Amino acid sequence: MATKGTEHAPLTPAVLHILLVLSTGERHGYGIMKQVEVDSQGKTKMGPGTLYGSIGRMMEAGLIRESDRRVDSQMDDERRVYYEITAVGQAALEAELRRYRRVVAVAEGRIAYGG
Amino acid sequence: MATKGTEHAPLTPAVLHILLVLSTGERHGYGIMKQVEVDSQGKTKMGPGTLYGSIGRMMEAGLIRESDRRVDSQMDDERRVYYEITAVGQAALEAELRRYRRVVAVAEGRIAYGG
DNA sequence: TTGACATGTATCCGTAACGGATATACTATC
DNA sequence: GATAGTATATCCGTTACGGATACATGTCAA
């Protein structure tokens, strides 16, 4: 489904969720995984395969990058690798959210929807 | 990304668009293709590979079925194959729309979004 | 003290989906 | 008679998904 306007759209649910988490600040992989569960009210679970696979592709695409910053060196785990969203990632996130809204708007003009 | 609650979620954009079109009544393949373009304001184009591939998978999953009805036998093209949404498809559509809304709601609590 | 569980990163690999290219055929229009 | 639109359909290379698996550390309870 070729989508015009943005070169990254449409994003996969996994990529969108990761961008959504990182829009609040840098996080490490495992933290992203847990936050996705919170964001989806426990309805969606991202396994390590999807997580690190997506992260790799997103870094290659320039949507995210590794971050130097450590939130708290005292409370920090040495193993952690932090990621942050890039300007490209922000743009892709906003474009995808516009697409989501458009879809919901179209649906609302059509079906009775108790949501 | 395992999603709990519905066995078909999350739907791919192609499948969601097809269900959205069929929620207004039966359509033939080519008509679906054209309506997706309208629904997305020309931003998304579905090629025949995605269309018929998705239709096949959706019929197998019981989301849609072939329809006997012809809207107008006078204006009809013999080649056309009409499809209609099933109860299972309706449920999957509504579940996916709830997911879409949830994502948008989460995003609204986070980033400035002009859309 | 050992067994289970959470944290943390990472790869492997079978399966599913995407999607452009291609094929075929009819109709209309220039 | 050539181009474009309508209409269905398959092929197949590439991408993405996602459970299984691996491995190391820390914690907490039986």
XYZ file of C-alpha atoms (C1' of nucleotides) in Angstrom:
290
model
C 0.000 0.000 0.000
C 2.087 2.893 -1.275
C 1.484 5.976 0.825
C 2.302 9.378 -0.558
C 3.707 12.296 1.424
C 5.951 10.529 3.902
C 8.655 8.105 2.998
C 8.176 5.949 6.097
C 4.394 5.551 6.109
C 2.459 3.567 6.947
C 4.372 2.580 10.069
C 3.969 -0.872 11.547
C 2.200 -0.986 14.928
C 5.505 -1.919 16.572
C 7.354 1.081 15.127
C 4.524 3.450 16.001
C 4.417 2.223 19.600
C 8.171 2.652 19.996
C 8.065 6.193 18.599
C 5.155 6.988 20.880
C 7.129 5.858 23.925
C 10.266 7.740 22.885
C 8.290 10.935 22.277
C 8.386 11.470 26.049
C 12.172 11.130 26.309
C 14.951 8.601 25.961
C 14.421 5.023 27.077
C 16.269 1.750 27.004
C 14.991 -1.289 25.106
C 13.449 -3.133 28.000
C 11.835 0.085 29.245
C 10.225 0.583 25.830
C 8.876 -2.965 25.955
C 7.257 -2.384 29.343
C 5.853 1.044 28.429
C 4.162 -0.370 25.323
C 2.277 -2.718 27.608
C 1.195 0.223 29.753
C 0.219 2.350 26.738
C -1.953 -0.411 25.324
C -3.506 -1.129 28.727
C -1.868 -4.521 28.784
C -3.500 -5.502 25.515
C -0.382 -5.573 23.386
C 2.842 -7.348 24.224
C 6.019 -6.782 22.255
C 8.508 -9.656 22.334
C 12.263 -9.181 22.099
C 12.286 -10.271 18.453
C 9.945 -7.486 17.420
C 11.597 -4.971 19.751
C 15.209 -5.323 18.683
C 14.291 -6.059 15.080
C 12.282 -2.835 14.926
C 14.955 -0.836 16.748
C 17.552 -1.943 14.217
C 15.391 -0.973 11.261
C 14.423 2.330 12.866
C 18.037 3.301 13.483
C 18.876 2.444 9.900
C 15.978 4.609 8.741
C 17.072 7.463 11.023
C 13.864 7.496 13.071
C 15.745 6.985 16.329
C 19.355 7.079 17.516
C 21.371 5.898 20.481
C 21.532 8.405 23.304
C 24.555 9.228 25.475
C 22.491 10.571 28.302
C 21.838 8.477 31.384
C 18.843 9.581 33.372
C 20.414 8.745 36.728
C 23.872 7.194 36.954
C 23.091 6.033 40.487
C 19.962 4.123 39.586
C 21.281 2.984 36.249
C 22.024 -0.476 34.943
C 25.296 -0.667 33.030
C 23.783 -3.001 30.461
C 21.160 -0.520 29.350
C 21.259 1.017 25.888
C 19.247 4.217 25.621
C 17.474 5.444 22.510
C 15.990 8.787 21.572
C 13.689 9.966 18.802
C 15.107 12.071 15.945
C 13.467 14.932 14.039
C 12.755 12.474 11.232
C 11.147 10.149 13.754
C 9.015 12.966 15.161
C 7.794 13.831 11.662
C 7.017 10.194 10.888
C 5.141 9.850 14.181
C 3.033 12.927 13.515
C 2.293 11.846 9.938
C 1.176 8.429 11.133
C -1.033 9.936 13.821
C -2.697 12.095 11.170
C -3.314 8.919 9.175
C -4.811 7.225 12.253
C -7.128 10.163 12.793
C -8.170 10.187 9.176
C -9.102 6.514 9.368
C -11.114 7.023 12.556
C -12.852 10.038 11.011
C -13.827 8.057 7.919
C -15.145 5.247 10.104
C -17.196 7.625 12.213
C -19.085 8.767 9.151
C -20.129 5.196 8.499
C -20.729 2.780 11.314
C -22.304 2.948 14.708
C -19.355 2.692 16.987
C -19.421 2.432 20.749
C -15.897 3.276 21.711
C 3.165 -7.925 18.677
C 0.659 -10.276 20.217
C -2.599 -8.500 20.857
C -5.026 -9.870 23.406
C -8.806 -9.815 23.080
C -9.295 -10.255 19.362
C -7.872 -13.065 17.335
C -7.339 -10.948 14.210
C -5.691 -7.861 15.707
C -3.781 -5.848 14.877
C -5.066 -5.658 11.325
C -2.782 -4.560 8.522
C -3.635 -1.169 6.975
C -4.770 -2.945 3.799
C -7.202 -5.206 5.660
C -8.547 -2.322 7.732
C -9.167 -0.203 4.631
C -11.000 -3.029 2.884
C -13.218 -3.645 5.932
C -13.898 0.070 6.166
C -15.056 0.186 2.552
C -17.201 -2.934 2.913
C -18.848 -1.574 6.070
C -21.064 0.528 3.754
C -22.210 -2.416 1.651
C -20.975 -4.974 -0.829
C -18.361 -3.983 -3.395
C -16.295 -5.614 -6.101
C -12.489 -5.710 -5.964
C -11.788 -2.848 -8.289
C -14.411 -0.730 -6.532
C -12.701 -1.370 -3.201
C -9.375 -0.298 -4.706
C -10.854 2.991 -5.920
C -12.738 3.698 -2.686
C -9.566 3.258 -0.622
C -8.048 6.052 -2.636
C -11.059 8.253 -1.906
C -11.070 7.354 1.804
C -7.403 8.262 2.172
C -7.828 11.468 0.187
C -5.648 10.068 -2.577
C -2.790 9.481 -0.184
C -2.845 5.709 -0.197
C -2.905 3.519 -3.272
C -3.576 -0.198 -3.058
C -2.144 -2.250 -5.923
C -3.735 -5.465 -7.210
C -1.168 -7.596 -5.394
C -2.149 -6.223 -2.008
C -5.863 -6.157 -2.889
C -6.339 -9.732 -4.038
C -3.763 -11.072 -1.615
C -5.627 -9.451 1.274
C -9.036 -10.527 -0.028
C -7.867 -14.133 -0.156
C -6.538 -14.045 3.397
C -9.636 -12.253 4.652
C -11.979 -14.818 3.137
C -9.927 -17.583 4.670
C -10.159 -15.840 8.041
C -13.910 -15.345 7.637
C -13.759 -11.544 7.750
C -15.506 -11.206 4.381
C -17.395 -13.459 1.984
C -18.507 -13.436 -1.625
C -21.901 -11.879 -2.161
C -24.624 -13.088 -4.541
C -26.295 -9.730 -4.752
C -25.717 -7.438 -7.721
C -26.516 -3.810 -7.030
C -27.902 -3.157 -10.517
C -27.978 -5.912 -13.137
C -28.387 -3.303 -15.862
C -25.310 -1.308 -14.945
C -23.295 -4.333 -13.941
C -20.132 -5.766 -15.379
C -20.267 -9.556 -15.672
C -16.637 -9.869 -14.622
C -17.229 -8.303 -11.229
C -16.940 -10.336 -8.048
C -18.721 -8.768 -5.103
C -17.682 -9.090 -1.471
C -19.467 -8.335 1.761
C -18.364 -8.035 5.375
C -19.248 -10.789 7.865
C -20.150 -10.473 11.547
C -16.620 -11.575 12.357
C -15.303 -8.864 10.062
C -17.507 -6.251 11.724
C -16.194 -7.243 15.128
C -12.594 -7.149 13.925
C -13.161 -3.726 12.375
C -14.634 -2.311 15.544
C -11.857 -3.788 17.675
C -9.226 -2.290 15.417
C -10.924 1.115 15.493
C -10.889 0.980 19.272
C -7.167 0.267 19.092
C -6.674 3.221 16.732
C -8.521 5.509 19.097
C -6.501 4.269 22.037
C -3.261 5.059 20.234
C -4.435 8.545 19.298
C -5.593 9.162 22.872
C -2.214 8.131 24.266
C -0.467 10.405 21.784
C -2.666 13.354 22.678
C -1.548 13.142 26.260
C 2.054 13.537 25.125
C 2.953 15.603 22.124
C 1.787 18.834 20.604
C -0.072 17.685 17.548
C -1.576 19.870 14.875
C -3.872 17.626 13.006
C 20.706 -22.473 48.824
C 18.497 -23.143 45.183
C 14.852 -22.259 42.317
C 12.022 -18.936 40.270
C 11.311 -14.549 38.483
C 12.429 -9.886 36.792
C 15.795 -7.166 34.292
C 18.475 -6.559 30.220
C 20.300 -7.236 25.419
C 20.506 -9.973 21.390
C 20.028 -13.453 17.439
C 17.689 -17.124 14.778
C 14.433 -18.466 11.597
C 9.869 -20.010 9.880
C 5.867 -17.708 8.462
C 2.997 -13.969 6.861
C 2.323 -9.810 4.373
C 3.522 -6.446 1.256
C 3.410 -4.642 -3.407
C 5.339 -3.815 -8.032
C 5.380 -6.281 -12.252
C 2.962 -8.823 -15.198
C -0.899 -11.178 -17.672
C -5.397 -11.204 -19.733
C -9.530 -9.269 -21.678
C -13.281 -6.184 -22.561
C -14.987 -1.382 -23.499
C -14.825 3.314 -24.774
C -12.836 7.254 -26.793
C -9.812 10.002 -29.715
C -5.946 1.210 -34.104
C -3.920 3.143 -30.120
C -4.405 4.648 -25.576
C -6.768 4.572 -21.308
C -10.024 2.756 -17.981
C -12.329 -1.270 -15.969
C -11.752 -5.781 -13.960
C -9.644 -9.976 -12.018
C -5.652 -12.625 -10.933
C -0.858 -14.613 -10.069
C 4.184 -14.352 -9.352
C 7.857 -13.602 -6.457
C 11.546 -10.905 -4.133
C 11.797 -8.290 -0.015
C 10.429 -6.902 4.457
C 8.392 -7.535 8.960
C 6.620 -10.205 12.454
C 7.298 -12.724 16.665
C 8.034 -16.936 19.401
C 11.963 -19.504 20.817
C 16.219 -19.340 22.496
C 20.505 -17.720 24.676
C 22.986 -15.642 28.355
C 24.160 -12.779 32.398
C 22.829 -10.322 36.648
C 20.108 -9.287 40.694
C 16.427 -10.289 43.969
C 13.308 -12.670 46.816
C 11.103 -16.397 48.921
C 10.608 -21.428 50.153
